Amino acid sequence: MKAELTNKFFEKYEQQPTAHYFTPGRVNLIGEHIDYNGGLVMPCAVTLGTWLIIAPNNDNVIRFTSLNFEETAEIELKPSYTKTGPEWFNYPLGVFNEILKKHTIPTGLDLLFFGNIPVGSGLSSSASIEVIMAYALNDYFKFGYEKIELPLLAQKVENEFIGVNCGIMDQFAVAFGETDKAIVLNCDTLKYKIVDCNLGDYSLAIINTNKPRKLAESKYNERVSECQTALAQLNQEIKLNNLCELTAEKFALHSHLITDETVLKRATHVIKENDRVNLASKGIK
């Protein structure tokens, strides 16, 4: 793959790349709609992912090219950027925007992306692009970010630049995933442990439904808002920072505060799902 991408890079930019990077996608084994409610999730990395190869240029521009998309962009290197539509390059551009708040990027860059994660498949292709861009800029220019800071930076891009109110799970999973391992992550504290994920005679099947999943255009933000409503209503009697601070027993004592049936269903799922992750993390070997 490295040699093939190097040849593609030379075809497009007429120079040799100076660095190569790879970041995986992820699946979540259990813990759905938990990460933005401060609970436990258990994702693992997959072998599908995103490659990025780069080289500097003397033109003071950032050139974005992907082997997966027709859209390209050549953008002048500036102190800040804003999202300019739905095109894929807004994801890495958002990373530039965030890093430029604290650092100066000293040269233009030619960038070539390639991914074999099906777009919109729920395997975190956007998080993979964001994290690989953050990792590459940090590594290439020695900005000094700690590893834990990179998924947090990528999440901020997703929240503020792209406009999806996601939690930390996707970005954390692609940054910290390991071969044949799963991650048990507390999305509130960011405490985590790496656990063996030995499936033995079983295989993890990822099934393509051909139904694209686009968080920025889906009801994802609506789900986040509903959970925030539940939290606010529960806080009339108890003090919580996140829904997942509640046990099922304590939730039952206060669930009468949630007046909307749909909001109650959302909160009930979150509380019970968090308990299921606890049980799953103890059972996996």
mmCIF file of C-alpha atoms in Angstrom:
data_model
loop_
_atom_site.group_PDB
_atom_site.id
_atom_site.type_symbol
_atom_site.label_atom_id
_atom_site.label_comp_id
_atom_site.label_asym_id
_atom_site.label_seq_id
_atom_site.Cartn_x
_atom_site.Cartn_y
_atom_site.Cartn_z
ATOM 1 C CA MET A 1 0.000 0.000 0.000
ATOM 2 C CA LYS A 2 2.800 2.427 0.870
ATOM 3 C CA ALA A 3 4.468 2.070 -2.533
ATOM 4 C CA GLU A 4 1.174 2.413 -4.396
ATOM 5 C CA LEU A 5 0.207 5.560 -2.504
ATOM 6 C CA THR A 6 3.678 7.006 -3.011
ATOM 7 C CA ASN A 7 3.261 6.573 -6.771
ATOM 8 C CA LYS A 8 -0.193 8.196 -6.663
ATOM 9 C CA PHE A 9 1.234 11.087 -4.679
ATOM 10 C CA PHE A 10 3.978 11.637 -7.267
ATOM 11 C CA GLU A 11 1.405 11.534 -10.086
ATOM 12 C CA LYS A 12 -0.630 14.277 -8.445
ATOM 13 C CA TYR A 13 2.049 16.507 -6.967
ATOM 14 C CA GLU A 14 5.194 15.704 -8.994
ATOM 15 C CA GLN A 15 7.271 15.269 -5.866
ATOM 16 C CA GLN A 16 8.036 12.474 -3.430
ATOM 17 C CA PRO A 17 6.173 12.394 -0.091
ATOM 18 C CA THR A 18 8.163 12.934 3.062
ATOM 19 C CA ALA A 19 5.892 11.197 5.614
ATOM 20 C CA HIS A 20 3.265 8.430 5.733
ATOM 21 C CA TYR A 21 0.569 7.873 8.393
ATOM 22 C CA PHE A 22 -2.256 5.412 9.095
ATOM 23 C CA THR A 23 -5.202 5.547 11.510
ATOM 24 C CA PRO A 24 -7.820 2.770 11.856
ATOM 25 C CA GLY A 25 -11.582 2.928 11.960
ATOM 26 C CA ARG A 26 -13.517 1.422 14.845
ATOM 27 C CA VAL A 27 -16.558 -0.593 15.843
ATOM 28 C CA ASN A 28 -18.287 -0.280 19.181
ATOM 29 C CA LEU A 29 -18.918 -3.653 20.773
ATOM 30 C CA ILE A 30 -21.372 -2.249 23.308
ATOM 31 C CA GLY A 31 -22.303 1.129 24.759
ATOM 32 C CA GLU A 32 -24.530 3.002 22.301
ATOM 33 C CA HIS A 33 -25.468 6.664 22.921
ATOM 34 C CA ILE A 34 -23.284 6.533 26.000
ATOM 35 C CA ASP A 35 -20.237 8.625 25.182
ATOM 36 C CA TYR A 36 -22.057 11.980 25.276
ATOM 37 C CA ASN A 37 -23.710 10.919 28.547
ATOM 38 C CA GLY A 38 -20.471 10.306 30.432
ATOM 39 C CA GLY A 39 -20.619 6.522 30.724
ATOM 40 C CA LEU A 40 -18.735 3.406 29.688
ATOM 41 C CA VAL A 41 -18.194 2.245 26.113
ATOM 42 C CA MET A 42 -16.246 -0.698 24.716
ATOM 43 C CA PRO A 43 -14.983 -0.038 21.173
ATOM 44 C CA CYS A 44 -12.210 -1.741 19.253
ATOM 45 C CA ALA A 45 -10.154 -0.758 16.235
ATOM 46 C CA VAL A 46 -10.595 -2.447 12.854
ATOM 47 C CA THR A 47 -8.030 -3.068 10.134
ATOM 48 C CA LEU A 48 -9.858 -0.720 7.765
ATOM 49 C CA GLY A 49 -8.652 2.842 8.071
ATOM 50 C CA THR A 50 -7.246 6.044 6.607
ATOM 51 C CA TRP A 51 -3.817 6.653 5.077
ATOM 52 C CA LEU A 52 -2.286 10.110 4.761
ATOM 53 C CA ILE A 53 0.929 10.982 2.945
ATOM 54 C CA ILE A 54 2.326 14.485 2.892
ATOM 55 C CA ALA A 55 5.091 16.730 1.621
ATOM 56 C CA PRO A 56 5.817 20.434 2.080
ATOM 57 C CA ASN A 57 5.334 22.987 -0.663
ATOM 58 C CA ASN A 58 6.690 26.508 -1.157
ATOM 59 C CA ASP A 59 3.374 27.973 -2.325
ATOM 60 C CA ASN A 60 1.904 28.752 1.126
ATOM 61 C CA VAL A 61 -1.163 26.633 0.386
ATOM 62 C CA ILE A 62 -2.727 23.469 1.721
ATOM 63 C CA ARG A 63 -3.701 21.078 -1.054
ATOM 64 C CA PHE A 64 -6.265 18.430 -0.187
ATOM 65 C CA THR A 65 -6.640 15.420 -2.473
ATOM 66 C CA SER A 66 -8.293 12.067 -1.818
ATOM 67 C CA LEU A 67 -8.363 8.892 -3.861
ATOM 68 C CA ASN A 68 -11.915 8.367 -2.558
ATOM 69 C CA PHE A 69 -13.507 11.667 -3.584
ATOM 70 C CA GLU A 70 -13.476 13.792 -6.700
ATOM 71 C CA GLU A 71 -13.452 17.074 -4.763
ATOM 72 C CA THR A 72 -10.056 18.668 -4.249
ATOM 73 C CA ALA A 73 -9.117 21.924 -2.587
ATOM 74 C CA GLU A 74 -6.212 24.336 -2.666
ATOM 75 C CA ILE A 75 -6.517 26.704 0.270
ATOM 76 C CA GLU A 76 -4.184 29.523 1.221
ATOM 77 C CA LEU A 77 -2.462 28.977 4.553
ATOM 78 C CA LYS A 78 -4.212 31.408 6.927
ATOM 79 C CA PRO A 79 -4.557 31.904 10.696
ATOM 80 C CA SER A 80 -8.074 30.427 10.772
ATOM 81 C CA TYR A 81 -10.764 28.778 8.674
ATOM 82 C CA THR A 82 -14.513 28.186 8.623
ATOM 83 C CA LYS A 83 -16.466 25.233 7.317
ATOM 84 C CA THR A 84 -17.358 25.718 3.650
ATOM 85 C CA GLY A 85 -20.008 23.126 2.817
ATOM 86 C CA PRO A 86 -20.333 19.346 3.063
ATOM 87 C CA GLU A 87 -17.121 18.366 1.252
ATOM 88 C CA TRP A 88 -14.845 15.786 2.881
ATOM 89 C CA PHE A 89 -11.869 18.124 3.211
ATOM 90 C CA ASN A 90 -13.684 20.157 5.878
ATOM 91 C CA TYR A 91 -12.725 17.457 8.382
ATOM 92 C CA PRO A 92 -8.935 17.872 8.028
ATOM 93 C CA LEU A 93 -9.390 21.616 7.462
ATOM 94 C CA GLY A 94 -11.085 21.822 10.860
ATOM 95 C CA VAL A 95 -7.984 20.239 12.406
ATOM 96 C CA PHE A 96 -5.801 22.912 10.817
ATOM 97 C CA ASN A 97 -8.144 25.553 12.204
ATOM 98 C CA GLU A 98 -7.914 24.145 15.727
ATOM 99 C CA ILE A 99 -4.143 23.712 15.741
ATOM 100 C CA LEU A 100 -3.623 27.204 14.316
ATOM 101 C CA LYS A 101 -5.206 28.652 17.478
ATOM 102 C CA LYS A 102 -1.988 27.757 19.320
ATOM 103 C CA HIS A 103 0.667 27.093 16.697
ATOM 104 C CA THR A 104 2.069 28.447 13.462
ATOM 105 C CA ILE A 105 2.293 26.066 10.532
ATOM 106 C CA PRO A 106 5.523 27.148 8.853
ATOM 107 C CA THR A 107 5.007 25.814 5.345
ATOM 108 C CA GLY A 108 2.381 24.836 2.842
ATOM 109 C CA LEU A 109 1.505 21.158 2.561
ATOM 110 C CA ASP A 110 0.494 18.751 -0.180
ATOM 111 C CA LEU A 111 -1.811 16.080 1.267
ATOM 112 C CA LEU A 112 -3.080 12.826 -0.205
ATOM 113 C CA PHE A 113 -5.710 10.801 1.679
ATOM 114 C CA PHE A 114 -6.928 7.307 1.012
ATOM 115 C CA GLY A 115 -9.355 5.286 3.082
ATOM 116 C CA ASN A 116 -10.911 1.848 2.797
ATOM 117 C CA ILE A 117 -13.547 2.532 5.454
ATOM 118 C CA PRO A 118 -16.922 2.645 3.655
ATOM 119 C CA VAL A 119 -18.123 6.239 3.977
ATOM 120 C CA GLY A 120 -21.210 6.599 6.155
ATOM 121 C CA SER A 121 -20.901 3.035 7.448
ATOM 122 C CA GLY A 122 -20.695 3.888 11.135
ATOM 123 C CA LEU A 123 -17.034 2.846 11.339
ATOM 124 C CA SER A 124 -15.801 6.345 12.176
ATOM 125 C CA SER A 125 -14.306 7.409 8.877
ATOM 126 C CA SER A 126 -14.600 11.077 9.893
ATOM 127 C CA ALA A 127 -12.904 10.495 13.265
ATOM 128 C CA SER A 128 -10.160 8.552 11.485
ATOM 129 C CA ILE A 129 -9.532 11.494 9.135
ATOM 130 C CA GLU A 130 -9.541 14.011 11.993
ATOM 131 C CA VAL A 131 -7.199 12.004 14.197
ATOM 132 C CA ILE A 132 -4.755 11.187 11.411
ATOM 133 C CA MET A 133 -4.567 14.857 10.444
ATOM 134 C CA ALA A 134 -3.987 15.900 14.056
ATOM 135 C CA TYR A 135 -1.390 13.178 14.596
ATOM 136 C CA ALA A 136 0.410 14.005 11.341
ATOM 137 C CA LEU A 137 0.648 17.747 12.019
ATOM 138 C CA ASN A 138 1.809 17.109 15.575
ATOM 139 C CA ASP A 139 4.422 14.607 14.445
ATOM 140 C CA TYR A 140 5.579 16.489 11.361
ATOM 141 C CA PHE A 141 6.039 19.876 13.051
ATOM 142 C CA LYS A 142 6.823 18.619 16.594
ATOM 143 C CA PHE A 143 4.083 20.675 18.235
ATOM 144 C CA GLY A 144 4.321 18.661 21.437
ATOM 145 C CA TYR A 145 0.752 17.440 21.917
ATOM 146 C CA GLU A 146 0.425 14.427 24.210
ATOM 147 C CA LYS A 147 -1.365 11.440 22.700
ATOM 148 C CA ILE A 148 -4.435 11.961 24.911
ATOM 149 C CA GLU A 149 -4.780 15.518 23.579
ATOM 150 C CA LEU A 150 -5.195 14.451 19.951
ATOM 151 C CA PRO A 151 -8.608 12.721 20.221
ATOM 152 C CA LEU A 152 -9.833 15.623 22.375
ATOM 153 C CA LEU A 153 -8.721 18.063 19.681
ATOM 154 C CA ALA A 154 -10.418 15.960 17.001
ATOM 155 C CA GLN A 155 -13.643 15.822 19.030
ATOM 156 C CA LYS A 156 -13.607 19.600 19.337
ATOM 157 C CA VAL A 157 -13.311 19.839 15.550
ATOM 158 C CA GLU A 158 -16.323 17.554 15.157
ATOM 159 C CA ASN A 159 -18.351 19.542 17.708
ATOM 160 C CA GLU A 160 -17.466 23.108 16.786
ATOM 161 C CA PHE A 161 -16.252 23.053 13.180
ATOM 162 C CA ILE A 162 -18.355 20.262 11.670
ATOM 163 C CA GLY A 163 -21.349 20.763 13.953
ATOM 164 C CA VAL A 164 -21.946 17.276 15.391
ATOM 165 C CA ASN A 165 -22.360 17.115 19.173
ATOM 166 C CA CYS A 166 -20.593 13.763 19.487
ATOM 167 C CA GLY A 167 -18.830 12.402 22.522
ATOM 168 C CA ILE A 168 -15.228 11.273 22.671
ATOM 169 C CA MET A 169 -15.605 7.576 21.829
ATOM 170 C CA ASP A 170 -14.877 7.567 18.090
ATOM 171 C CA GLN A 171 -11.811 9.775 18.245
ATOM 172 C CA PHE A 172 -10.451 7.991 21.321
ATOM 173 C CA ALA A 173 -10.982 4.531 19.849
ATOM 174 C CA VAL A 174 -9.114 5.242 16.615
ATOM 175 C CA ALA A 175 -6.270 6.923 18.513
ATOM 176 C CA PHE A 176 -5.815 4.218 21.176
ATOM 177 C CA GLY A 177 -7.020 1.031 19.478
ATOM 178 C CA GLU A 178 -4.683 -1.974 19.495
ATOM 179 C CA THR A 179 -4.631 -5.251 17.560
ATOM 180 C CA ASP A 180 -6.855 -7.952 19.112
ATOM 181 C CA LYS A 181 -7.812 -5.644 21.972
ATOM 182 C CA ALA A 182 -10.866 -3.665 23.047
ATOM 183 C CA ILE A 183 -10.977 -0.465 25.081
ATOM 184 C CA VAL A 184 -13.170 -0.018 28.143
ATOM 185 C CA LEU A 185 -13.425 3.772 28.282
ATOM 186 C CA ASN A 186 -15.076 6.015 30.836
ATOM 187 C CA CYS A 187 -16.198 8.894 28.621
ATOM 188 C CA ASP A 188 -16.462 11.270 31.591
ATOM 189 C CA THR A 189 -13.043 10.813 33.171
ATOM 190 C CA LEU A 190 -11.206 9.344 30.124
ATOM 191 C CA LYS A 191 -9.898 6.583 32.355
ATOM 192 C CA TYR A 192 -9.557 3.452 30.260
ATOM 193 C CA LYS A 193 -8.202 -0.042 30.205
ATOM 194 C CA ILE A 194 -7.140 -2.204 27.290
ATOM 195 C CA VAL A 195 -8.700 -5.669 27.454
ATOM 196 C CA ASP A 196 -8.118 -8.801 25.416
ATOM 197 C CA CYS A 197 -10.689 -9.367 22.697
ATOM 198 C CA ASN A 198 -10.068 -12.985 21.807
ATOM 199 C CA LEU A 199 -13.093 -14.142 19.843
ATOM 200 C CA GLY A 200 -11.830 -17.698 19.412
ATOM 201 C CA ASP A 201 -13.879 -19.482 16.765
ATOM 202 C CA TYR A 202 -16.145 -16.466 16.337
ATOM 203 C CA SER A 203 -15.772 -13.544 13.939
ATOM 204 C CA LEU A 204 -17.009 -10.001 14.285
ATOM 205 C CA ALA A 205 -19.265 -9.375 11.272
ATOM 206 C CA ILE A 206 -19.593 -5.848 9.915
ATOM 207 C CA ILE A 207 -22.617 -5.765 7.621
ATOM 208 C CA ASN A 208 -23.149 -3.110 4.969
ATOM 209 C CA THR A 209 -26.820 -2.095 4.883
ATOM 210 C CA ASN A 210 -26.156 0.403 2.042
ATOM 211 C CA LYS A 211 -27.855 3.041 4.216
ATOM 212 C CA PRO A 212 -25.356 5.900 4.582
ATOM 213 C CA ARG A 213 -24.913 7.202 8.115
ATOM 214 C CA LYS A 214 -24.287 10.949 8.178
ATOM 215 C CA LEU A 215 -24.270 12.288 11.716
ATOM 216 C CA ALA A 216 -24.376 15.939 10.689
ATOM 217 C CA GLU A 217 -27.601 15.277 8.761
ATOM 218 C CA SER A 218 -29.133 12.682 11.106
ATOM 219 C CA LYS A 219 -31.119 12.859 14.338
ATOM 220 C CA TYR A 220 -27.916 12.449 16.350
ATOM 221 C CA ASN A 221 -27.936 16.014 17.663
ATOM 222 C CA GLU A 222 -31.626 15.556 18.505
ATOM 223 C CA ARG A 223 -30.765 12.508 20.629
ATOM 224 C CA VAL A 224 -28.112 14.520 22.437
ATOM 225 C CA SER A 225 -30.641 17.283 23.124
ATOM 226 C CA GLU A 226 -33.201 14.792 24.466
ATOM 227 C CA CYS A 227 -30.640 13.372 26.889
ATOM 228 C CA GLN A 228 -29.731 16.883 28.002
ATOM 229 C CA THR A 229 -33.423 17.543 28.680
ATOM 230 C CA ALA A 230 -33.638 14.390 30.804
ATOM 231 C CA LEU A 231 -30.543 15.454 32.755
ATOM 232 C CA ALA A 232 -31.967 18.921 33.401
ATOM 233 C CA GLN A 233 -35.253 17.505 34.686
ATOM 234 C CA LEU A 234 -33.525 14.987 36.957
ATOM 235 C CA ASN A 235 -31.414 17.792 38.363
ATOM 236 C CA GLN A 236 -34.544 19.289 39.902
ATOM 237 C CA GLU A 237 -34.077 16.787 42.732
ATOM 238 C CA ILE A 238 -30.554 15.391 42.418
ATOM 239 C CA LYS A 239 -27.245 16.841 41.280
ATOM 240 C CA LEU A 240 -25.753 15.150 38.228
ATOM 241 C CA ASN A 241 -23.156 16.045 35.645
ATOM 242 C CA ASN A 242 -24.068 13.123 33.376
ATOM 243 C CA LEU A 243 -26.920 10.637 33.087
ATOM 244 C CA CYS A 244 -24.532 7.740 33.499
ATOM 245 C CA GLU A 245 -23.774 8.732 37.071
ATOM 246 C CA LEU A 246 -27.112 7.108 37.958
ATOM 247 C CA THR A 247 -27.628 3.445 38.731
ATOM 248 C CA ALA A 248 -30.832 1.836 37.468
ATOM 249 C CA GLU A 249 -32.161 1.697 41.037
ATOM 250 C CA LYS A 250 -31.589 5.391 41.709
ATOM 251 C CA PHE A 251 -32.962 6.328 38.305
ATOM 252 C CA ALA A 252 -36.191 4.498 39.125
ATOM 253 C CA LEU A 253 -36.627 6.700 42.185
ATOM 254 C CA HIS A 254 -36.412 9.924 40.185
ATOM 255 C CA SER A 255 -37.600 9.047 36.673
ATOM 256 C CA HIS A 256 -41.019 10.607 37.420
ATOM 257 C CA LEU A 257 -39.337 13.987 36.885
ATOM 258 C CA ILE A 258 -39.018 13.286 33.153
ATOM 259 C CA THR A 259 -42.342 14.369 31.714
ATOM 260 C CA ASP A 260 -41.955 13.489 28.041
ATOM 261 C CA GLU A 261 -42.329 9.802 27.127
ATOM 262 C CA THR A 262 -39.714 9.912 24.359
ATOM 263 C CA VAL A 263 -37.185 11.657 26.590
ATOM 264 C CA LEU A 264 -37.862 9.072 29.294
ATOM 265 C CA LYS A 265 -37.148 6.259 26.805
ATOM 266 C CA ARG A 266 -33.848 7.883 25.815
ATOM 267 C CA ALA A 267 -32.733 8.225 29.448
ATOM 268 C CA THR A 268 -33.846 4.691 30.315
ATOM 269 C CA HIS A 269 -31.786 3.268 27.466
ATOM 270 C CA VAL A 270 -28.708 5.191 28.568
ATOM 271 C CA ILE A 271 -28.906 4.025 32.189
ATOM 272 C CA LYS A 272 -29.489 0.371 31.274
ATOM 273 C CA GLU A 273 -26.905 0.372 28.494
ATOM 274 C CA ASN A 274 -24.250 1.685 30.853
ATOM 275 C CA ASP A 275 -24.954 -1.251 33.165
ATOM 276 C CA ARG A 276 -24.677 -3.642 30.216
ATOM 277 C CA VAL A 277 -21.211 -2.310 29.375
ATOM 278 C CA ASN A 278 -20.141 -2.967 32.963
ATOM 279 C CA LEU A 279 -21.265 -6.572 32.666
ATOM 280 C CA ALA A 280 -19.727 -7.035 29.203
ATOM 281 C CA SER A 281 -16.344 -5.676 30.293
ATOM 282 C CA LYS A 282 -16.233 -8.304 33.035
ATOM 283 C CA GLY A 283 -17.257 -11.114 30.684
ATOM 284 C CA ILE A 284 -14.959 -10.515 27.706
ATOM 285 C CA LYS A 285 -11.712 -12.498 27.581
#
